[in-house]
Amino acid sequence: MERADLVISSTRVVTPQGVVPAAVAITGGVITSVRAHGDAPDAARYLDVGTLAVLPGVVDTHVHVNEPGRTEWEGFETATRAAAAGGVTTIVDMPLNSIPVTTTVAALELKARAAAGRATVDYGFWGGVVPGNRDQLAPLARAGALGFKCFLVPSGIDEFQPVAELHLRPAMTKLAELDLPLLVHAELPTPIARATPPSTGDPRRYATHLSSRPPAAELEAVDLMIALCRETACRVHIVHVSAAATLDRLREARRAGLHITAETCPHYLTFAAEEIADRATAWKCAPPIRERQVREALWGGLADGVLDLVASDHSPAPAKLKCLETGDFVRAWGGVASLELSLAATWTGARARGHGLPDVARWLAEAPARLAGLARKGRIAIGYDADLAVFDPDAPFTVEPARLRQRHPITPYAGMTLWGVVQQTFVRGACVYDDGEFPVQGIGRWVR
């Protein structure tokens, strides 16, 4: 048998069959065998991590890198270092908030050039659906877009306009032909217009933001997408589910045989509206973080499978845009930066509710890889890329914003105790993160 480049052994390797003692052999960046713990093949190098868990690297399919064009918000270098430190081995970048937005092949190629040689982990790209770019969808797919994202309400970025039903129908018909998913920010403007306008409340109160984006906006948007999914046979993925009532609609759609998947995010699984202080704009996102009972319903949705995956929706912005000094929820940029903390935050909530490492691996690695069509990512199995996270699930740590690798040290997790410390991260067999250090950088590849 050919000699392996590297064998990583652990008493807790998280495989599709469960948590087992195993030796994972890697050659040429690919997993070549997964053997019993005491049956490691010949290798050039051995790494025995003892009782630390070995997880498939996280695949985060909802990341706003913002490069090119808004590198004062984030960028490939800082975002992917944060990813590596958090056990994330592949990110898929959203088509906004970069300049230009990724709605043409030229914009996609420009973004790919910005990432080349600067990314610590592997990366892919979603294209964008905006009014009038239906004819760009097939060329974008051929150029490497893994699927497409749209907004049904204003995105906050003028150059990425929302779509209405008259735009969705032809776009979804084309995407059904291409067999690619449409990712949807599912809020409709009419229920938001019916809600209490934020201008009538104190902008420093979280309740003002919460009441301005009611659950009905999400629910009615999901109803629309279910109807269009049934009509066009386009695969639909609902991003950042925040409302409990949405889960029932998704269950009904699944029972009807529709191809609709859905995600939620660590901040919806961790925080609750009752706990968010006034002026605490680090917590502002859209849709908003809702009440405790909604948080628990979302955990139930993950447990029963109606929610397929967890993605960070990493959406950083400079302190001035977050209005940290004024505490103005109305003016503050809506977005939570949590790429580095996604694994730990999800594991913290999961372990408290009786879930195990295989559940977290399914939500954060296997299901996201399947959504993005990344057939070599998301599992510890023969033939898959050797993307691995060496993880201590039993170690707590306190979140110190200044130690995070993202560009701006702004996080609602500041001062929280989370469980699960990433010790090492491997991308295609190369150690890109090792206990606070980055031994190898710039090796990330475009996956398509």
Short mmCIF file of C-alpha atoms in Angstrom, two decimals:
data_model
loop_
_atom_site.label_atom_id
_atom_site.label_comp_id
_atom_site.label_asym_id
_atom_site.label_seq_id
_atom_site.Cartn_x
_atom_site.Cartn_y
_atom_site.Cartn_z
CA MET A 1 0.00 0.00 0.00
CA GLU A 2 1.18 3.52 -0.80
CA ARG A 3 2.70 5.37 2.13
CA ALA A 4 0.43 8.12 3.47
CA ASP A 5 1.62 11.69 3.83
CA LEU A 6 0.00 12.08 7.24
CA VAL A 7 -2.02 10.03 9.70
CA ILE A 8 -4.13 11.78 12.35
CA SER A 9 -5.29 9.52 15.19
CA SER A 10 -7.86 10.20 17.90
CA THR A 11 -10.12 8.30 20.23
CA ARG A 12 -12.97 10.55 18.98
CA VAL A 13 -13.18 10.87 15.20
CA VAL A 14 -16.57 12.11 14.00
CA THR A 15 -17.46 10.02 10.95
CA PRO A 16 -20.78 9.50 9.16
CA GLN A 17 -21.10 6.31 11.22
CA GLY A 18 -20.65 8.12 14.53
CA VAL A 19 -17.84 8.97 16.93
CA VAL A 20 -15.19 6.25 16.76
CA PRO A 21 -11.52 5.74 17.69
CA ALA A 22 -9.78 5.96 14.33
CA ALA A 23 -6.68 6.75 12.33
CA VAL A 24 -7.32 9.02 9.34
CA ALA A 25 -4.77 8.63 6.55
CA ILE A 26 -4.16 11.52 4.16
CA THR A 27 -2.29 11.53 0.85
CA GLY A 28 -2.21 14.40 -1.61
CA GLY A 29 -4.70 16.34 0.50
CA VAL A 30 -7.33 13.59 0.31
CA ILE A 31 -8.49 11.07 2.92
CA THR A 32 -7.27 7.68 1.71
CA SER A 33 -8.36 5.51 4.64
CA VAL A 34 -10.18 5.65 7.96
CA ARG A 35 -8.96 2.70 10.02
CA ALA A 36 -9.26 1.43 13.55
CA HIS A 37 -7.30 3.52 16.02
CA GLY A 38 -4.52 0.94 16.45
CA ASP A 39 -4.27 0.06 12.77
CA ALA A 40 -2.66 3.16 11.26
CA PRO A 41 -0.97 2.64 7.88
CA ASP A 42 2.63 3.55 7.12
CA ALA A 43 3.00 7.33 6.88
CA ALA A 44 5.61 10.05 6.56
CA ARG A 45 4.16 11.80 9.61
CA TYR A 46 1.90 10.85 12.49
CA LEU A 47 -0.20 13.09 14.70
CA ASP A 48 -1.97 11.51 17.67
CA VAL A 49 -4.31 14.05 19.27
CA GLY A 50 -5.38 11.70 22.06
CA THR A 51 -8.92 12.30 23.28
CA LEU A 52 -9.44 15.54 21.35
CA ALA A 53 -12.23 15.23 18.80
CA VAL A 54 -11.52 15.28 15.07
CA LEU A 55 -14.41 16.85 13.18
CA PRO A 56 -14.97 17.44 9.48
CA GLY A 57 -14.02 21.05 8.81
CA VAL A 58 -16.95 23.44 8.97
CA VAL A 59 -18.43 24.50 5.63
CA ASP A 60 -19.94 27.95 6.13
CA THR A 61 -22.26 28.74 3.25
CA HIS A 62 -23.32 32.20 4.44
CA VAL A 63 -20.38 34.60 4.65
CA HIS A 64 -20.12 38.25 3.60
CA VAL A 65 -16.42 38.85 2.87
CA ASN A 66 -17.09 42.26 1.26
CA GLU A 67 -14.05 42.15 -1.05
CA PRO A 68 -13.45 43.77 -3.47
CA GLY A 69 -14.78 47.21 -2.72
CA ARG A 70 -15.51 47.22 1.01
CA THR A 71 -12.32 45.89 2.54
CA GLU A 72 -12.69 48.39 5.38
CA TRP A 73 -15.55 46.08 6.46
CA GLU A 74 -13.71 42.75 6.02
CA GLY A 75 -11.67 40.98 3.33
CA PHE A 76 -10.47 37.54 2.29
CA GLU A 77 -7.32 37.65 4.38
CA THR A 78 -8.98 38.51 7.68
CA ALA A 79 -12.17 36.53 7.06
CA THR A 80 -10.37 33.31 6.20
CA ARG A 81 -7.95 33.61 9.12
CA ALA A 82 -10.99 33.96 11.38
CA ALA A 83 -12.48 30.94 9.63
CA ALA A 84 -9.39 28.81 10.17
CA ALA A 85 -9.21 29.77 13.85
CA GLY A 86 -12.82 28.62 14.21
CA GLY A 87 -12.44 25.24 12.51
CA VAL A 88 -13.99 26.47 9.25
CA THR A 89 -12.26 25.00 6.19
CA THR A 90 -14.55 26.25 3.39
CA ILE A 91 -16.56 29.44 3.07
CA VAL A 92 -19.07 30.38 0.39
CA ASP A 93 -19.18 34.13 -0.12
CA MET A 94 -22.43 35.98 -0.68
CA PRO A 95 -22.85 38.14 -3.82
CA LEU A 96 -23.07 41.31 -1.69
CA ASN A 97 -21.65 43.52 -0.09
CA SER A 98 -18.70 43.60 -2.44
CA ILE A 99 -18.29 46.22 -5.15
CA PRO A 100 -19.30 45.19 -7.74
CA VAL A 101 -21.95 42.77 -6.58
CA THR A 102 -21.66 39.27 -8.06
CA THR A 103 -24.40 39.47 -10.67
CA THR A 104 -22.22 39.18 -13.79
CA VAL A 105 -19.37 36.95 -14.89
CA ALA A 106 -17.00 39.92 -14.91
CA ALA A 107 -17.83 40.64 -11.26
CA LEU A 108 -17.34 36.98 -10.32
CA GLU A 109 -13.95 36.88 -12.00
CA LEU A 110 -12.92 40.10 -10.25
CA LYS A 111 -13.87 38.63 -6.88
CA ALA A 112 -11.98 35.42 -7.63
CA ARG A 113 -8.86 37.43 -8.42
CA ALA A 114 -9.24 39.29 -5.12
CA ALA A 115 -9.29 35.99 -3.22
CA ALA A 116 -6.48 34.23 -5.09
CA GLY A 117 -3.38 33.78 -2.94
CA ARG A 118 -4.93 35.55 0.05
CA ALA A 119 -7.30 32.95 1.47
CA THR A 120 -6.26 30.62 4.27
CA VAL A 121 -9.20 28.25 3.65
CA ASP A 122 -11.04 27.12 0.54
CA TYR A 123 -13.76 29.36 -0.84
CA GLY A 124 -16.66 29.38 -3.27
CA PHE A 125 -19.11 31.99 -4.50
CA TRP A 126 -22.85 32.44 -4.76
CA GLY A 127 -24.10 34.52 -7.67
CA GLY A 128 -26.85 37.08 -7.27
CA VAL A 129 -30.37 37.32 -8.69
CA VAL A 130 -31.47 40.93 -9.16
CA PRO A 131 -34.07 42.51 -11.45
CA GLY A 132 -33.05 42.09 -15.07
CA ASN A 133 -30.13 39.64 -14.80
CA ARG A 134 -31.87 36.38 -15.72
CA ASP A 135 -29.68 36.05 -18.82
CA GLN A 136 -26.58 36.22 -16.62
CA LEU A 137 -27.50 33.15 -14.57
CA ALA A 138 -26.31 30.43 -16.94
CA PRO A 139 -23.01 32.22 -17.73
CA LEU A 140 -22.41 32.72 -14.01
CA ALA A 141 -23.07 29.04 -13.37
CA ARG A 142 -20.62 28.04 -16.10
CA ALA A 143 -18.05 30.41 -14.60
CA GLY A 144 -18.27 28.72 -11.21
CA ALA A 145 -21.17 30.14 -9.18
CA LEU A 146 -22.43 27.38 -6.87
CA GLY A 147 -25.97 28.75 -6.80
CA PHE A 148 -27.72 32.08 -6.41
CA LYS A 149 -28.98 34.44 -3.71
CA CYS A 150 -31.79 37.00 -3.78
CA PHE A 151 -33.48 39.45 -1.45
CA LEU A 152 -37.23 40.07 -1.32
CA VAL A 153 -36.73 43.30 0.66
CA PRO A 154 -34.06 46.00 0.31
CA SER A 155 -30.67 44.53 1.14
CA GLY A 156 -29.16 47.69 2.56
CA ILE A 157 -26.90 47.89 -0.50
CA ASP A 158 -28.28 50.01 -3.34
CA GLU A 159 -26.48 48.04 -6.04
CA PHE A 160 -28.15 44.74 -4.97
CA GLN A 161 -31.83 45.40 -5.56
CA PRO A 162 -34.64 43.17 -4.26
CA VAL A 163 -36.71 41.00 -6.56
CA ALA A 164 -40.47 40.63 -6.78
CA GLU A 165 -42.60 37.76 -8.04
CA LEU A 166 -42.36 38.97 -11.64
CA HIS A 167 -38.56 38.66 -11.45
CA LEU A 168 -38.52 35.43 -9.47
CA ARG A 169 -40.60 33.32 -11.82
CA PRO A 170 -38.30 33.53 -14.89
CA ALA A 171 -35.16 33.35 -12.75
CA MET A 172 -36.37 30.26 -10.91
CA THR A 173 -37.38 28.58 -14.17
CA LYS A 174 -33.82 29.08 -15.41
CA LEU A 175 -32.29 27.84 -12.15
CA ALA A 176 -34.46 24.73 -12.31
CA GLU A 177 -32.96 24.04 -15.75
CA LEU A 178 -29.48 24.54 -14.30
CA ASP A 179 -30.33 22.42 -11.22
CA LEU A 180 -28.89 25.04 -8.90
CA PRO A 181 -30.40 26.36 -5.65
CA LEU A 182 -31.87 29.79 -5.04
CA LEU A 183 -31.01 31.12 -1.59
CA VAL A 184 -33.64 33.56 -0.36
CA HIS A 185 -33.62 36.31 2.23
CA ALA A 186 -37.23 35.63 3.11
CA GLU A 187 -38.92 38.82 4.29
CA LEU A 188 -41.60 40.62 2.32
CA PRO A 189 -41.96 44.41 2.36
CA THR A 190 -45.74 44.59 2.84
CA PRO A 191 -45.85 43.10 6.37
CA ILE A 192 -42.91 45.32 7.30
CA ALA A 193 -44.82 48.34 6.02
CA ARG A 194 -47.81 47.27 8.15
CA ALA A 195 -45.64 46.96 11.27
CA THR A 196 -44.89 49.69 13.76
CA PRO A 197 -42.54 52.04 11.91
CA PRO A 198 -39.20 52.43 13.69
CA SER A 199 -39.50 56.21 13.43
CA THR A 200 -42.29 56.11 16.02
CA GLY A 201 -40.21 54.42 18.72
CA ASP A 202 -37.07 55.18 20.66
CA PRO A 203 -34.24 54.20 18.27
CA ARG A 204 -32.09 53.11 21.20
CA ARG A 205 -34.52 50.42 22.33
CA TYR A 206 -34.15 46.91 20.97
CA ALA A 207 -37.94 46.58 21.02
CA THR A 208 -38.12 49.28 18.34
CA HIS A 209 -36.03 47.19 15.95
CA LEU A 210 -37.79 43.94 16.84
CA SER A 211 -41.29 45.29 16.21
CA SER A 212 -40.26 46.77 12.86
CA ARG A 213 -39.50 43.31 11.34
CA PRO A 214 -42.45 41.10 12.38
CA PRO A 215 -42.52 37.31 11.94
CA ALA A 216 -45.28 37.78 9.35
CA ALA A 217 -42.72 39.25 6.95
CA GLU A 218 -40.79 35.99 7.01
CA LEU A 219 -43.85 33.76 7.00
CA GLU A 220 -45.47 35.43 3.98
CA ALA A 221 -42.17 35.36 2.10
CA VAL A 222 -41.81 31.64 2.77
CA ASP A 223 -45.37 31.08 1.56
CA LEU A 224 -44.48 32.85 -1.70
CA MET A 225 -41.32 30.79 -2.15
CA ILE A 226 -43.18 27.55 -1.50
CA ALA A 227 -45.72 28.45 -4.18
CA LEU A 228 -43.00 29.34 -6.69
CA CYS A 229 -41.01 26.23 -5.83
CA ARG A 230 -44.08 24.13 -6.56
CA GLU A 231 -44.66 25.97 -9.84
CA THR A 232 -41.08 26.05 -11.19
CA ALA A 233 -39.43 23.01 -9.54
CA CYS A 234 -36.51 25.26 -8.59
CA ARG A 235 -34.59 24.19 -5.51
CA VAL A 236 -35.12 26.79 -2.77
CA HIS A 237 -33.06 27.41 0.35
CA ILE A 238 -34.40 29.76 3.03
CA VAL A 239 -31.54 31.54 4.78
CA HIS A 240 -31.46 32.66 8.44
CA VAL A 241 -34.84 31.36 9.60
CA SER A 242 -35.82 33.39 12.66
CA ALA A 243 -39.54 32.73 13.23
CA ALA A 244 -41.18 29.69 14.82
CA ALA A 245 -44.20 29.73 12.50
CA THR A 246 -41.88 29.30 9.51
CA LEU A 247 -41.05 25.79 10.71
CA ASP A 248 -44.62 24.55 10.25
CA ARG A 249 -44.72 25.91 6.70
CA LEU A 250 -41.44 24.18 5.90
CA ARG A 251 -42.70 20.88 7.33
CA GLU A 252 -45.80 21.08 5.14
CA ALA A 253 -43.69 21.80 2.06
CA ARG A 254 -41.43 18.84 2.79
CA ARG A 255 -44.41 16.54 3.22
CA ALA A 256 -45.64 17.74 -0.17
CA GLY A 257 -42.34 16.62 -1.70
CA LEU A 258 -41.00 20.09 -2.47
CA HIS A 259 -37.24 20.61 -2.56
CA ILE A 260 -36.95 23.31 0.08
CA THR A 261 -34.11 23.45 2.58
CA ALA A 262 -33.49 25.95 5.34
CA GLU A 263 -30.88 27.22 7.76
CA THR A 264 -30.69 29.18 10.94
CA CYS A 265 -27.72 30.98 12.49
CA PRO A 266 -25.79 30.76 15.77
CA HIS A 267 -27.10 34.12 16.98
CA TYR A 268 -30.72 32.98 16.68
CA LEU A 269 -29.80 29.81 18.59
CA THR A 270 -27.84 31.62 21.32
CA PHE A 271 -29.54 34.91 22.16
CA ALA A 272 -33.09 36.01 22.95
CA ALA A 273 -34.83 39.34 22.57
CA GLU A 274 -35.58 39.55 26.29
CA GLU A 275 -31.84 39.48 27.02
CA ILE A 276 -30.72 42.21 24.58
CA ALA A 277 -30.08 45.53 26.26
CA ASP A 278 -31.12 48.84 24.80
CA ARG A 279 -28.33 50.54 22.79
CA ALA A 280 -26.69 47.11 22.21
CA THR A 281 -26.43 47.44 18.43
CA ALA A 282 -23.89 44.60 18.12
CA TRP A 283 -26.99 42.37 18.29
CA LYS A 284 -28.79 44.06 15.38
CA CYS A 285 -29.45 41.82 12.40
CA ALA A 286 -32.25 41.20 9.93
CA PRO A 287 -34.44 39.36 10.53
CA PRO A 288 -34.07 40.20 14.22
CA ILE A 289 -33.23 37.91 17.12
CA ARG A 290 -36.60 36.97 18.60
CA GLU A 291 -37.90 35.71 21.95
CA ARG A 292 -36.73 32.75 24.06
CA GLN A 293 -39.55 30.48 22.97
CA VAL A 294 -38.62 31.11 19.34
CA ARG A 295 -35.01 30.22 20.07
CA GLU A 296 -36.11 26.90 21.55
CA ALA A 297 -38.41 26.25 18.58
CA LEU A 298 -35.44 26.72 16.25
CA TRP A 299 -33.47 24.15 18.22
CA GLY A 300 -36.45 21.85 17.81
CA GLY A 301 -36.37 22.48 14.06
CA LEU A 302 -32.75 21.37 13.93
CA ALA A 303 -33.52 18.31 16.03
CA ASP A 304 -36.35 17.10 13.79
CA GLY A 305 -34.61 18.01 10.54
CA VAL A 306 -36.90 20.74 9.24
CA LEU A 307 -33.88 23.04 9.56
CA ASP A 308 -31.04 21.45 7.65
CA LEU A 309 -28.02 23.45 8.66
CA VAL A 310 -26.44 26.25 10.64
CA ALA A 311 -24.53 29.03 8.88
CA SER A 312 -22.93 32.10 10.42
CA ASP A 313 -24.30 34.89 8.20
CA HIS A 314 -21.00 36.60 9.02
CA SER A 315 -21.78 40.23 8.20
CA PRO A 316 -19.20 42.59 9.71
CA ALA A 317 -19.08 46.36 9.52
CA PRO A 318 -16.93 49.13 10.98
CA ALA A 319 -17.81 50.47 14.43
CA LYS A 320 -19.19 53.70 13.00
CA LEU A 321 -21.75 51.81 10.90
CA LYS A 322 -22.78 49.73 13.91
CA CYS A 323 -23.54 53.00 15.77
CA LEU A 324 -21.90 51.68 18.92
CA GLU A 325 -21.55 55.15 20.44
CA THR A 326 -25.11 56.30 19.87
CA GLY A 327 -26.82 52.93 20.32
CA ASP A 328 -29.19 53.77 17.48
CA PHE A 329 -30.83 50.54 16.29
CA VAL A 330 -32.60 52.30 13.44
CA ARG A 331 -29.43 53.63 11.83
CA ALA A 332 -27.04 50.78 12.76
CA TRP A 333 -25.89 48.28 10.15
CA GLY A 334 -27.69 44.98 10.59
CA GLY A 335 -25.25 42.11 10.80
CA VAL A 336 -23.50 39.82 13.28
CA ALA A 337 -19.85 38.88 12.74
CA SER A 338 -19.40 35.34 14.07
CA LEU A 339 -17.41 33.31 11.53
CA GLU A 340 -14.73 32.39 14.08
CA LEU A 341 -17.27 31.54 16.80
CA SER A 342 -19.87 29.62 14.81
CA LEU A 343 -18.67 26.14 15.78
CA ALA A 344 -18.21 26.94 19.46
CA ALA A 345 -21.49 28.85 19.76
CA THR A 346 -23.46 26.07 18.08
CA TRP A 347 -21.75 23.37 20.14
CA THR A 348 -22.40 25.31 23.37
CA GLY A 349 -26.12 25.36 22.70
CA ALA A 350 -26.20 21.83 21.32
CA ARG A 351 -24.48 20.16 24.29
CA ALA A 352 -26.79 21.97 26.70
CA ARG A 353 -29.76 20.41 24.89
CA GLY A 354 -28.43 16.86 24.66
CA HIS A 355 -27.10 16.91 21.11
CA GLY A 356 -23.78 15.31 20.20
CA LEU A 357 -20.82 16.02 17.97
CA PRO A 358 -22.34 14.06 15.04
CA ASP A 359 -25.31 16.44 15.06
CA VAL A 360 -23.04 19.47 14.96
CA ALA A 361 -20.96 17.92 12.16
CA ARG A 362 -24.14 17.32 10.16
CA TRP A 363 -25.45 20.86 10.67
CA LEU A 364 -22.17 22.69 10.12
CA ALA A 365 -20.31 20.53 7.60
CA GLU A 366 -22.23 17.78 5.81
CA ALA A 367 -25.50 19.61 5.08
CA PRO A 368 -23.87 22.90 3.99
CA ALA A 369 -21.53 21.02 1.66
CA ARG A 370 -24.54 19.28 0.14
CA LEU A 371 -26.36 22.60 -0.34
CA ALA A 372 -23.38 24.04 -2.22
CA GLY A 373 -22.82 20.88 -4.27
CA LEU A 374 -19.34 20.37 -2.80
CA ALA A 375 -19.08 16.61 -3.17
CA ARG A 376 -15.59 16.38 -1.63
CA LYS A 377 -16.34 18.43 1.47
CA GLY A 378 -18.14 17.94 4.76
CA ARG A 379 -17.35 14.37 5.83
CA ILE A 380 -14.48 12.31 7.20
CA ALA A 381 -14.60 9.52 4.64
CA ILE A 382 -12.42 8.01 1.94
CA GLY A 383 -12.13 10.23 -1.13
CA TYR A 384 -13.08 13.44 0.66
CA ASP A 385 -10.75 16.38 1.06
CA ALA A 386 -8.78 16.17 4.30
CA ASP A 387 -10.49 19.21 5.81
CA LEU A 388 -10.41 18.62 9.56
CA ALA A 389 -10.79 20.45 12.86
CA VAL A 390 -9.07 19.16 15.99
CA PHE A 391 -11.52 20.25 18.66
CA ASP A 392 -11.69 20.06 22.44
CA PRO A 393 -15.44 19.91 23.10
CA ASP A 394 -14.93 19.86 26.87
CA ALA A 395 -12.91 23.09 27.17
CA PRO A 396 -14.62 26.40 27.96
CA PHE A 397 -13.28 29.80 26.96
CA THR A 398 -14.31 33.42 27.37
CA VAL A 399 -14.80 35.44 24.19
CA GLU A 400 -12.35 38.35 24.08
CA PRO A 401 -13.18 40.54 21.06
CA ALA A 402 -9.63 41.85 20.67
CA ARG A 403 -8.38 38.29 20.13
CA LEU A 404 -10.75 37.55 17.25
CA ARG A 405 -9.21 37.51 13.77
CA GLN A 406 -12.05 39.33 11.99
CA ARG A 407 -11.27 42.89 10.93
CA HIS A 408 -13.39 44.61 13.59
CA PRO A 409 -13.59 43.41 17.22
CA ILE A 410 -17.36 43.82 17.40
CA THR A 411 -19.37 40.84 18.60
CA PRO A 412 -22.46 40.18 20.72
CA TYR A 413 -20.57 37.20 22.18
CA ALA A 414 -18.12 39.49 24.03
CA GLY A 415 -17.52 38.22 27.56
CA MET A 416 -19.56 35.04 27.06
CA THR A 417 -18.27 31.64 28.07
CA LEU A 418 -18.51 29.21 25.17
CA TRP A 419 -17.60 25.53 25.04
CA GLY A 420 -15.28 23.97 22.49
CA VAL A 421 -11.78 25.11 21.60
CA VAL A 422 -10.32 24.58 18.13
CA GLN A 423 -6.73 23.41 18.55
CA GLN A 424 -5.81 22.78 14.92
CA THR A 425 -7.41 23.17 11.50
CA PHE A 426 -6.36 21.29 8.37
CA VAL A 427 -7.28 22.26 4.81
CA ARG A 428 -6.61 19.44 2.36
CA GLY A 429 -4.13 17.95 4.83
CA ALA A 430 -2.20 21.18 5.45
CA CYS A 431 -2.27 22.62 8.97
CA VAL A 432 -3.46 26.21 8.54
CA TYR A 433 -4.17 26.90 12.22
CA ASP A 434 -2.27 25.56 15.22
CA ASP A 435 -3.10 26.80 18.71
CA GLY A 436 -3.13 30.49 17.85
CA GLU A 437 -0.63 30.37 15.00
CA PHE A 438 -1.12 30.19 11.22
CA PRO A 439 1.69 27.94 9.92
CA VAL A 440 0.50 28.10 6.30
CA GLN A 441 -1.43 30.92 4.66
CA GLY A 442 -2.73 31.69 1.20
CA ILE A 443 -3.35 28.07 0.19
CA GLY A 444 -7.12 28.40 -0.11
CA ARG A 445 -8.55 27.30 -3.45
CA TRP A 446 -11.65 28.30 -5.36
CA VAL A 447 -14.09 25.38 -5.14
CA ARG A 448 -16.61 25.14 -7.98
#
